[in-house]
């Protein structure tokens, strides 16, 4: 150990010397370094630095071994963690290594078993999946969709351990632990203390919700009527007290737990949930909020999607190639029931005056939001979503686009919208910086609304948002190159979730809609591949760093 650095740290933090004597501090560092692999297991495999806090079971073990409190152990860790992590004599000197190991062995044998800590824990040589096909991309990403990003190998999970005996030369036979790690989503998902649901059933429920808007209530009814075996009840002993009926809450808990497990599996991370909570809903809430935060703005995995249907590549006379991606935005009406305010990043503020163009009408039911705004490529892939409150104000649409496309390079060259004439007027009258940000994109009104909903006398619309003024939007035969009504068509699918999400709280609401969008996008990508439309992902680095 570098005793000079230890002396400096103790001089800067004299209270640590009051917690442990000098030899005790050295023992603390020895134990930490010996358990370095165990402590590292709470972090991603590629993180080499010491975590900010010790795992609770190790902190309790050290506290008992050194006769200090849990809080004092955490305090010592906060001061000495970098020094202890760097190593002691155990790392560089064989003689001292054996001596120090013999010194701390009795502490492990006496205090370790109560906290699940072994002197030796035999682990796999790697914490990531070694299968190249597994490590190359997250599960569910089609092979043709390459975004140019080198994905980190997927971390192993599902730790299983059992007691063993290790026969050593210097210390003799010792009790130890063997640990196995796996790369898979568990075959059965626990939803309550006494109920588990098979992975295939969770996937079936998610698919039913995605393709046929089946509610959790109807999923439970479907399972109970078609898959429950009534003859099993007659075979159960009289003392069996648990009902075999699936409930609506079971379905929802299974859906959210399974979807979170899949998401972490695909991202190469480990899902960690609190054990002592008032309900499974509260147990899942932090994980749902964390995933929701990742989905804000360019969070959808298909955000940089392009294919032959939504991106046209042209070559000029000098041989230079340029691409023209096309997306459209529009709005289905859905409602948010919970009284909580959603995370600020999810809300798009609406500055329309309270005395603006309002019409009184009856509303038989509760309503907390105005609408969901979708941004859809011309092939039908949804690349972004935002919740609007109050109205679909034009400045809210612009704010949504700014958040969804955080750099000018990420903006599509064609942005269809049914109210682009008002968008253009707002941009033209707004700040120069915002006007410059959208200066290089075309803002046509989608063809249907331009023909049926906009007046011919509207000079702004006819001059700046008429889709006919851009010849690139039509083929040489005069047909429209892009489907400008993709968002309207997508709304038919998306709007049917209104009855399902009406009573959801804000965290489940956002997670559920984002998960349905992700699953639908994957189905569309598979269909585009089948039809030979060559879907791919534009490297995000090119869009963020240009």
Coordinates of C-alpha atoms in Angstrom, one line a residue:
X1 CA 0.0 0.0 0.0
X2 CA 1.1 3.6 -0.7
X3 CA 1.4 4.7 2.9
X4 CA 2.2 8.2 2.0
X5 CA -1.1 8.6 0.2
X6 CA -2.9 7.0 3.2
X7 CA -1.2 9.5 5.5
X8 CA -2.3 12.4 3.3
X9 CA -5.9 11.2 3.2
X10 CA -6.0 10.8 7.0
X11 CA -4.6 14.3 7.4
X12 CA -7.4 15.7 5.2
X13 CA -10.0 13.6 6.9
X14 CA -9.0 13.3 10.6
X15 CA -12.4 11.9 11.6
X16 CA -11.6 8.7 9.7
X17 CA -8.7 8.0 12.2
X18 CA -11.2 8.2 15.0
X19 CA -13.4 5.5 13.4
X20 CA -10.6 2.9 12.9
X21 CA -7.0 2.5 14.0
X22 CA -4.3 2.5 11.4
X23 CA -4.1 -1.3 11.2
X24 CA -7.8 -1.5 10.9
X25 CA -7.7 0.9 7.9
X26 CA -5.1 -1.3 6.2
X27 CA -7.4 -4.3 6.9
X28 CA -10.3 -2.4 5.4
X29 CA -8.2 -1.8 2.2
X30 CA -7.2 -5.4 2.1
X31 CA -10.8 -6.6 2.3
X32 CA -11.9 -4.2 -0.4
X33 CA -9.3 -5.2 -2.8
X34 CA -9.9 -8.9 -2.1
X35 CA -13.6 -8.4 -2.9
X36 CA -13.0 -6.1 -5.9
X37 CA -14.7 -8.5 -8.3
X38 CA -17.7 -8.8 -6.0
X39 CA -18.0 -5.0 -5.6
X40 CA -17.6 -4.5 -9.3
X41 CA -20.6 -6.7 -10.1
X42 CA -23.0 -3.9 -9.4
X43 CA -21.5 -1.9 -12.3
X44 CA -21.4 -2.5 -16.0
X45 CA -18.6 -4.8 -17.1
X46 CA -16.6 -2.1 -18.8
X47 CA -16.5 0.2 -15.8
X48 CA -13.2 -0.1 -14.0
X49 CA -13.5 2.6 -11.4
X50 CA -14.7 2.1 -7.8
X51 CA -18.4 2.6 -7.3
X52 CA -19.6 5.5 -5.3
X53 CA -21.2 3.3 -2.7
X54 CA -20.5 -0.2 -1.5
X55 CA -23.0 -3.0 -2.1
X56 CA -25.1 -3.2 1.1
X57 CA -24.2 -6.9 1.9
X58 CA -20.5 -6.1 1.6
X59 CA -20.8 -2.9 3.7
X60 CA -22.6 -4.9 6.4
X61 CA -19.9 -7.6 6.3
X62 CA -17.1 -5.1 6.7
X63 CA -18.9 -3.3 9.5
X64 CA -19.3 -6.5 11.4
X65 CA -15.7 -7.7 10.7
X66 CA -14.2 -4.4 11.8
X67 CA -16.7 -3.6 14.6
X68 CA -17.9 -0.3 13.2
X69 CA -21.3 0.8 12.2
X70 CA -22.8 0.7 8.7
X71 CA -22.7 4.5 8.4
X72 CA -19.0 4.6 9.6
X73 CA -18.1 2.0 7.0
X74 CA -19.7 4.0 4.3
X75 CA -17.8 7.1 5.5
X76 CA -14.5 5.2 5.4
X77 CA -15.3 3.9 1.9
X78 CA -16.0 7.5 0.7
X79 CA -12.5 8.6 1.8
X80 CA -10.4 5.5 1.0
X81 CA -12.2 3.9 -1.9
X82 CA -9.8 5.1 -4.6
X83 CA -6.7 4.0 -2.5
X84 CA -8.3 0.7 -1.6
X85 CA -9.4 0.1 -5.2
X86 CA -5.8 0.7 -6.5
X87 CA -4.6 -2.3 -4.6
X88 CA -2.3 -3.2 -1.7
X89 CA 0.5 -5.7 -1.1
X90 CA -1.9 -8.4 -2.2
X91 CA -1.4 -7.3 -5.8
X92 CA 2.3 -6.9 -6.2
X93 CA 4.2 -9.0 -3.5
X94 CA 3.7 -12.7 -3.3
X95 CA 5.0 -13.0 0.3
X96 CA 2.9 -10.1 1.6
X97 CA 0.0 -11.4 -0.4
X98 CA 0.0 -14.7 1.5
X99 CA 0.4 -12.9 4.8
X100 CA -2.4 -10.4 4.3
X101 CA -4.7 -13.2 2.9
X102 CA -4.0 -15.2 6.1
X103 CA -4.7 -12.1 8.2
X104 CA -8.2 -11.4 6.7
X105 CA -9.2 -15.1 6.2
X106 CA -10.6 -15.5 9.8
X107 CA -12.8 -12.4 9.3
X108 CA -14.3 -14.0 6.2
X109 CA -14.9 -17.3 7.9
X110 CA -16.5 -15.8 11.0
X111 CA -18.6 -12.9 9.5
X112 CA -18.9 -13.8 5.8
X113 CA -21.6 -16.5 5.8
X114 CA -24.1 -14.3 7.6
X115 CA -23.8 -11.8 4.7
X116 CA -23.4 -14.1 1.8
X117 CA -19.7 -13.2 1.4
X118 CA -17.1 -15.9 0.7
X119 CA -13.3 -15.7 0.8
X120 CA -13.2 -17.3 -2.6
X121 CA -16.0 -16.7 -5.1
X122 CA -15.3 -18.5 -8.4
X123 CA -16.8 -16.5 -11.2
X124 CA -17.0 -16.9 -15.0
X125 CA -13.9 -15.4 -16.7
X126 CA -16.1 -12.8 -18.4
X127 CA -19.2 -10.8 -17.4
X128 CA -20.4 -10.3 -21.0
X129 CA -21.8 -12.7 -23.5
X130 CA -19.2 -14.3 -25.8
X131 CA -21.6 -15.2 -28.6
X132 CA -20.8 -12.7 -31.5
X133 CA -24.3 -12.9 -32.7
X134 CA -25.6 -12.0 -29.3
X135 CA -23.2 -9.2 -28.7
X136 CA -23.4 -7.5 -32.1
X137 CA -26.8 -6.0 -31.7
X138 CA -29.6 -5.8 -29.2
X139 CA -32.2 -8.5 -29.4
X140 CA -35.0 -7.7 -31.9
X141 CA -32.9 -5.5 -34.1
X142 CA -33.0 -6.8 -37.7
X143 CA -29.7 -7.6 -39.2
X144 CA -30.2 -5.2 -42.1
X145 CA -30.7 -2.3 -39.8
X146 CA -27.1 -1.1 -39.2
X147 CA -26.7 2.3 -37.7
X148 CA -22.9 2.2 -37.8
X149 CA -22.6 2.0 -34.0
X150 CA -20.5 -0.7 -32.4
X151 CA -22.7 -2.1 -29.7
X152 CA -21.1 -3.1 -26.3
X153 CA -21.3 -6.8 -25.5
X154 CA -24.4 -7.8 -23.6
X155 CA -23.9 -8.3 -19.9
X156 CA -24.6 -11.7 -18.3
X157 CA -27.2 -11.9 -15.6
X158 CA -29.3 -14.4 -13.6
X159 CA -26.6 -15.1 -11.0
X160 CA -26.9 -18.6 -9.5
X161 CA -24.5 -19.7 -6.8
X162 CA -23.8 -22.8 -4.6
X163 CA -21.4 -23.7 -1.9
X164 CA -18.2 -25.5 -2.8
X165 CA -14.8 -26.4 -1.2
X166 CA -11.6 -25.2 -2.7
X167 CA -8.4 -27.1 -2.0
X168 CA -5.5 -24.5 -1.8
X169 CA -1.8 -24.9 -1.2
X170 CA -1.2 -22.1 1.2
X171 CA -4.5 -22.0 3.1
X172 CA -5.7 -25.6 2.9
X173 CA -9.3 -26.6 2.0
X174 CA -11.6 -23.6 2.3
X175 CA -15.4 -23.1 2.0
X176 CA -16.1 -21.0 -1.1
X177 CA -18.9 -20.1 -3.6
X178 CA -19.3 -20.9 -7.3
X179 CA -21.2 -18.4 -9.3
X180 CA -22.8 -18.9 -12.7
X181 CA -24.1 -16.2 -15.0
X182 CA -26.4 -16.5 -18.0
X183 CA -27.4 -14.4 -21.0
X184 CA -31.2 -14.7 -21.3
X185 CA -34.5 -13.3 -20.1
X186 CA -35.8 -15.7 -17.4
X187 CA -38.2 -18.4 -18.5
X188 CA -40.6 -17.4 -15.8
X189 CA -41.3 -13.8 -14.6
X190 CA -42.3 -13.2 -11.0
X191 CA -45.2 -10.8 -10.6
X192 CA -46.2 -11.4 -6.9
X193 CA -44.8 -13.6 -4.1
X194 CA -46.9 -16.6 -5.2
X195 CA -47.4 -16.0 -9.0
X196 CA -45.1 -16.4 -11.9
X197 CA -45.9 -16.1 -15.7
X198 CA -44.0 -17.9 -18.4
X199 CA -42.0 -15.8 -20.8
X200 CA -44.1 -17.1 -23.8
X201 CA -47.3 -16.0 -22.1
X202 CA -45.9 -12.5 -21.4
X203 CA -44.9 -12.2 -25.1
X204 CA -48.4 -13.4 -26.2
X205 CA -50.0 -10.6 -24.1
X206 CA -47.7 -8.0 -25.5
X207 CA -48.4 -9.1 -29.0
X208 CA -52.2 -9.1 -28.5
X209 CA -51.9 -5.5 -27.1
X210 CA -49.8 -4.5 -30.1
X211 CA -51.7 -6.0 -33.0
X212 CA -55.3 -6.0 -31.8
X213 CA -55.4 -3.4 -28.9
X214 CA -56.4 -6.1 -26.4
X215 CA -56.8 -4.8 -22.9
X216 CA -55.2 -6.4 -19.9
X217 CA -58.7 -7.4 -18.7
X218 CA -59.4 -9.2 -22.0
X219 CA -55.9 -10.8 -22.0
X220 CA -56.7 -12.3 -18.6
X221 CA -60.2 -13.5 -19.8
X222 CA -58.6 -15.0 -22.9
X223 CA -56.1 -16.9 -20.9
X224 CA -58.6 -18.1 -18.3
X225 CA -61.0 -19.3 -20.9
X226 CA -58.7 -20.8 -23.4
X227 CA -55.6 -22.0 -21.5
X228 CA -56.7 -22.9 -18.0
X229 CA -57.2 -26.6 -17.5
X230 CA -60.3 -27.1 -15.4
X231 CA -59.5 -30.8 -14.7
X232 CA -56.4 -29.7 -12.7
X233 CA -58.5 -28.3 -10.0
X234 CA -59.9 -31.7 -9.2
X235 CA -56.4 -33.1 -8.8
X236 CA -55.2 -30.4 -6.3
X237 CA -55.1 -31.3 -2.6
X238 CA -57.7 -29.7 -0.3
X239 CA -55.1 -27.6 1.5
X240 CA -54.1 -25.8 -1.7
X241 CA -55.3 -22.3 -1.2
X242 CA -54.0 -20.3 -4.1
X243 CA -56.4 -19.4 -6.9
X244 CA -55.4 -20.4 -10.4
X245 CA -57.3 -17.6 -12.1
X246 CA -55.2 -14.9 -13.9
X247 CA -56.3 -11.3 -13.0
X248 CA -56.0 -8.0 -14.8
X249 CA -53.3 -6.8 -12.4
X250 CA -51.3 -10.0 -13.0
X251 CA -51.3 -9.2 -16.7
X252 CA -50.2 -5.6 -16.2
X253 CA -47.4 -6.5 -13.8
X254 CA -46.3 -9.2 -16.2
X255 CA -46.3 -6.9 -19.1
X256 CA -44.2 -4.1 -17.5
X257 CA -41.8 -6.5 -15.7
X258 CA -41.2 -8.5 -18.9
X259 CA -40.8 -5.4 -21.0
X260 CA -38.3 -4.0 -18.6
X261 CA -36.3 -7.2 -18.6
X262 CA -36.3 -7.2 -22.4
X263 CA -35.2 -3.6 -22.5
X264 CA -32.3 -4.1 -20.1
X265 CA -31.4 -7.3 -21.9
X266 CA -31.2 -5.4 -25.2
X267 CA -29.2 -2.6 -23.7
X268 CA -26.7 -4.9 -22.0
X269 CA -27.7 -3.7 -18.5
X270 CA -29.1 -5.3 -15.4
X271 CA -32.6 -4.6 -14.1
X272 CA -32.4 -3.8 -10.4
X273 CA -35.5 -3.4 -8.4
X274 CA -36.1 -2.6 -4.7
X275 CA -37.2 -5.5 -2.6
X276 CA -39.1 -3.8 0.2
X277 CA -41.8 -1.7 -1.3
X278 CA -45.5 -1.2 -0.7
X279 CA -46.5 -2.7 -4.0
X280 CA -45.2 -4.2 -7.2
X281 CA -46.3 -0.9 -8.9
X282 CA -44.0 1.1 -6.7
X283 CA -41.2 -1.4 -7.2
X284 CA -41.3 -0.9 -10.9
X285 CA -41.8 2.8 -10.9
X286 CA -38.1 3.9 -10.8
X287 CA -37.2 1.5 -13.6
X288 CA -40.2 2.8 -15.7
X289 CA -39.2 6.4 -15.1
X290 CA -35.6 5.7 -16.1
X291 CA -36.7 4.0 -19.4
X292 CA -39.1 6.8 -20.1
X293 CA -36.3 9.4 -19.7
X294 CA -34.3 7.5 -22.3
X295 CA -37.1 7.6 -24.8
X296 CA -37.5 11.4 -24.8
X297 CA -36.5 13.1 -28.0
X298 CA -34.4 10.8 -30.2
X299 CA -34.9 7.8 -27.9
X300 CA -36.8 5.4 -30.2
X301 CA -34.4 2.8 -31.6
X302 CA -35.7 3.6 -35.1
X303 CA -35.2 7.3 -34.7
X304 CA -32.7 7.5 -37.6
X305 CA -34.6 5.1 -39.8
X306 CA -34.5 5.3 -43.6
X307 CA -35.6 3.1 -46.4
X308 CA -36.6 3.2 -50.1
X309 CA -40.1 4.4 -49.2
X310 CA -39.2 7.3 -47.0
X311 CA -35.8 8.4 -48.3
X312 CA -35.1 9.3 -51.9
X313 CA -31.4 9.6 -53.1
X314 CA -30.7 11.6 -56.1
X315 CA -27.5 12.2 -58.1
X316 CA -26.7 15.6 -59.6
X317 CA -24.9 16.2 -62.9
X318 CA -21.5 16.2 -61.1
X319 CA -22.2 12.7 -59.6
X320 CA -22.8 14.0 -56.1
X321 CA -25.4 12.0 -54.1
X322 CA -27.9 13.6 -51.8
X323 CA -30.7 12.0 -49.7
X324 CA -34.1 13.4 -49.1
X325 CA -35.8 11.8 -46.0
X326 CA -39.5 12.5 -45.6
X327 CA -41.5 12.5 -42.3
X328 CA -44.9 13.7 -41.3
X329 CA -46.4 14.8 -38.0
X330 CA -50.0 14.6 -36.8
X331 CA -52.1 14.0 -33.8
X332 CA -54.4 11.3 -32.4
X333 CA -56.3 12.1 -29.3
X334 CA -55.4 10.1 -26.2
X335 CA -55.9 11.0 -22.5
X336 CA -53.8 10.8 -19.4
X337 CA -55.7 10.1 -16.3
X338 CA -53.2 10.7 -13.5
X339 CA -53.2 14.1 -11.8
X340 CA -49.4 14.1 -11.6
X341 CA -47.5 16.3 -14.0
X342 CA -45.4 14.2 -16.4
X343 CA -41.6 14.7 -16.5
X344 CA -40.9 18.2 -18.0
X345 CA -39.1 16.7 -20.9
X346 CA -42.3 14.8 -22.0
X347 CA -44.5 17.8 -22.0
X348 CA -44.7 20.4 -24.8
X349 CA -45.9 23.7 -23.4
X350 CA -48.8 25.4 -25.2
X351 CA -48.9 29.2 -25.2
X352 CA -52.3 29.6 -26.8
X353 CA -54.3 32.3 -25.0
X354 CA -57.0 31.1 -22.7
X355 CA -59.3 33.4 -24.5
X356 CA -58.4 32.0 -27.9
X357 CA -60.5 30.1 -30.4
X358 CA -62.4 27.9 -28.1
X359 CA -65.8 26.3 -28.7
X360 CA -67.9 24.9 -25.8
X361 CA -68.7 21.2 -26.1
X362 CA -69.7 18.4 -23.8
X363 CA -67.1 15.9 -22.6
X364 CA -68.4 12.8 -20.9
X365 CA -65.4 11.6 -19.1
X366 CA -62.1 12.7 -17.5
X367 CA -59.3 14.3 -19.6
X368 CA -55.9 15.4 -18.4
X369 CA -54.1 16.0 -21.7
X370 CA -55.1 17.3 -25.1
X371 CA -53.3 14.9 -27.5
X372 CA -50.3 12.8 -28.4
X373 CA -48.2 14.2 -31.3
X374 CA -46.5 11.6 -33.5
X375 CA -43.7 12.0 -36.0
X376 CA -43.9 9.3 -38.6
X377 CA -41.7 8.5 -41.6
X378 CA -43.4 8.1 -44.9
X379 CA -43.1 4.3 -44.7
X380 CA -45.0 4.3 -41.4
X381 CA -42.2 4.0 -38.8
X382 CA -42.8 6.1 -35.8
X383 CA -39.7 8.0 -34.8
X384 CA -41.0 10.2 -32.0
X385 CA -43.9 11.0 -29.7
X386 CA -44.8 13.9 -27.3
X387 CA -47.7 14.7 -25.0
X388 CA -49.5 18.0 -25.6
X389 CA -51.5 19.8 -22.9
X390 CA -54.2 22.3 -23.6
X391 CA -54.1 22.3 -27.4
X392 CA -51.9 21.4 -30.4
X393 CA -50.4 24.9 -30.6
X394 CA -48.0 25.6 -33.4
X395 CA -45.3 26.7 -31.1
X396 CA -45.7 23.4 -29.3
X397 CA -45.2 21.5 -32.6
X398 CA -42.0 23.5 -33.3
X399 CA -40.7 22.8 -29.7
X400 CA -41.5 19.1 -30.3
X401 CA -39.5 19.1 -33.6
X402 CA -36.5 20.8 -31.9
X403 CA -36.4 18.2 -29.1
X404 CA -36.9 15.3 -31.6
X405 CA -34.2 16.6 -34.0
X406 CA -31.6 18.1 -31.7
X407 CA -29.2 19.1 -34.5
X408 CA -29.8 20.7 -37.9
X409 CA -28.1 17.7 -39.5
X410 CA -30.7 15.4 -37.9
X411 CA -33.7 17.3 -39.4
X412 CA -35.5 15.6 -42.3
X413 CA -35.4 17.5 -45.6
X414 CA -39.2 17.2 -45.9
X415 CA -41.5 17.7 -42.9
X416 CA -45.2 17.2 -43.8
X417 CA -47.8 18.6 -41.4
X418 CA -51.5 19.5 -41.9
X419 CA -50.9 23.0 -40.5
X420 CA -47.5 23.8 -41.9
X421 CA -48.8 27.1 -43.3
X422 CA -49.2 28.3 -39.7
X423 CA -45.9 26.7 -38.7
X424 CA -44.2 28.6 -41.5
X425 CA -45.8 31.9 -40.5
X426 CA -44.8 31.3 -36.8
X427 CA -41.2 30.5 -37.8
X428 CA -41.1 33.5 -40.1
X429 CA -42.3 35.9 -37.3
X430 CA -40.2 34.2 -34.6
X431 CA -36.6 34.5 -33.4
X432 CA -33.9 34.5 -36.0
X433 CA -32.2 31.5 -34.4
X434 CA -35.3 29.3 -34.7
X435 CA -36.0 30.5 -38.2
X436 CA -32.4 29.7 -39.2
X437 CA -32.6 26.2 -37.6
X438 CA -35.5 25.2 -39.9
X439 CA -34.3 27.2 -42.9
X440 CA -33.2 24.2 -45.0
X441 CA -36.2 22.0 -44.8
X442 CA -39.4 21.9 -46.9
X443 CA -42.6 22.4 -45.0
X444 CA -45.4 21.2 -47.3
X445 CA -49.0 20.7 -46.2
X446 CA -49.8 17.0 -46.7
X447 CA -51.6 16.5 -50.0
X448 CA -55.0 15.5 -48.6
X449 CA -55.3 18.5 -46.3
X450 CA -54.0 20.9 -49.0
X451 CA -56.7 19.8 -51.4
X452 CA -59.6 19.5 -48.9
X453 CA -58.9 21.6 -45.9
X454 CA -57.0 24.7 -47.0
X455 CA -58.5 27.7 -48.9
X456 CA -57.2 28.6 -52.3
X457 CA -57.2 32.2 -51.2
X458 CA -54.6 31.4 -48.4
X459 CA -51.6 33.2 -49.9
X460 CA -49.1 31.9 -47.3
X461 CA -50.2 28.3 -47.8
X462 CA -50.2 28.5 -51.5
X463 CA -46.9 30.3 -51.8
X464 CA -44.8 28.5 -49.1
X465 CA -46.5 25.2 -48.3
X466 CA -48.0 24.0 -51.5
X467 CA -46.6 20.5 -52.1
X468 CA -46.7 21.1 -55.9
X469 CA -43.9 23.7 -55.7
X470 CA -41.3 21.1 -54.9
X471 CA -40.7 19.0 -58.1
X472 CA -38.6 16.6 -56.0
X473 CA -41.7 15.4 -54.2
X474 CA -43.1 13.8 -57.4
X475 CA -41.8 11.2 -59.8
X476 CA -41.2 11.8 -63.5
X477 CA -44.6 10.2 -64.1
X478 CA -46.2 12.9 -61.9
X479 CA -47.0 10.5 -58.9
X480 CA -46.2 11.6 -55.4
X481 CA -42.9 10.1 -54.3
X482 CA -43.8 10.0 -50.6
X483 CA -46.9 9.0 -48.6
X484 CA -47.7 12.3 -47.0
X485 CA -50.6 10.8 -45.1
X486 CA -48.5 8.3 -43.2
X487 CA -49.1 10.1 -39.8
X488 CA -52.9 10.2 -40.4
X489 CA -52.9 6.5 -41.2
X490 CA -50.8 5.7 -38.2
X491 CA -53.2 7.6 -36.0
X492 CA -55.9 5.0 -36.8
X493 CA -53.7 2.4 -35.0
X494 CA -52.5 4.6 -32.2
X495 CA -55.8 6.2 -31.3
X496 CA -57.3 2.8 -30.4
X497 CA -55.2 2.7 -27.3
X498 CA -57.2 5.5 -25.7
X499 CA -59.6 3.2 -23.8
X500 CA -56.6 1.2 -22.5
X501 CA -54.5 4.1 -21.2
X502 CA -57.3 6.3 -19.9
X503 CA -56.8 5.1 -16.2
X504 CA -53.0 4.7 -16.3
X505 CA -50.7 6.7 -14.1
X506 CA -48.1 8.9 -15.9
X507 CA -45.2 6.5 -15.7
X508 CA -47.0 3.4 -17.0
X509 CA -48.8 5.6 -19.6
X510 CA -45.5 6.8 -21.2
X511 CA -43.8 3.4 -21.0
X512 CA -46.8 1.5 -22.5
X513 CA -47.2 3.8 -25.5
X514 CA -43.4 3.8 -26.2
X515 CA -43.3 0.1 -25.9
X516 CA -46.2 -0.3 -28.3
X517 CA -44.5 2.0 -30.8
X518 CA -41.2 0.1 -30.5
X519 CA -43.0 -3.2 -31.2
X520 CA -45.0 -1.9 -34.1
X521 CA -41.8 -0.4 -35.6
X522 CA -40.2 -3.8 -35.5
X523 CA -43.1 -5.4 -37.3
X524 CA -43.0 -2.6 -40.0
X525 CA -39.2 -3.1 -40.4
X526 CA -39.6 -6.8 -40.9
X527 CA -42.3 -6.1 -43.5
X528 CA -40.1 -3.6 -45.3
X529 CA -37.3 -6.2 -45.4
X530 CA -39.7 -8.8 -46.8
X531 CA -40.7 -6.4 -49.6
X532 CA -37.1 -5.5 -50.4
X533 CA -37.3 -1.9 -49.3
X534 CA -33.8 -2.0 -47.7
X535 CA -34.5 -0.5 -44.3
X536 CA -31.4 0.8 -42.4
X537 CA -30.4 3.2 -39.7
X538 CA -28.4 6.3 -40.5
X539 CA -25.4 6.4 -38.0
X540 CA -26.4 8.6 -35.2
X541 CA -22.9 10.0 -35.0
X542 CA -23.3 11.5 -38.4
X543 CA -26.6 13.2 -37.3
X544 CA -25.4 14.4 -33.9
X545 CA -21.8 15.5 -34.8
X546 CA -22.3 17.0 -38.2

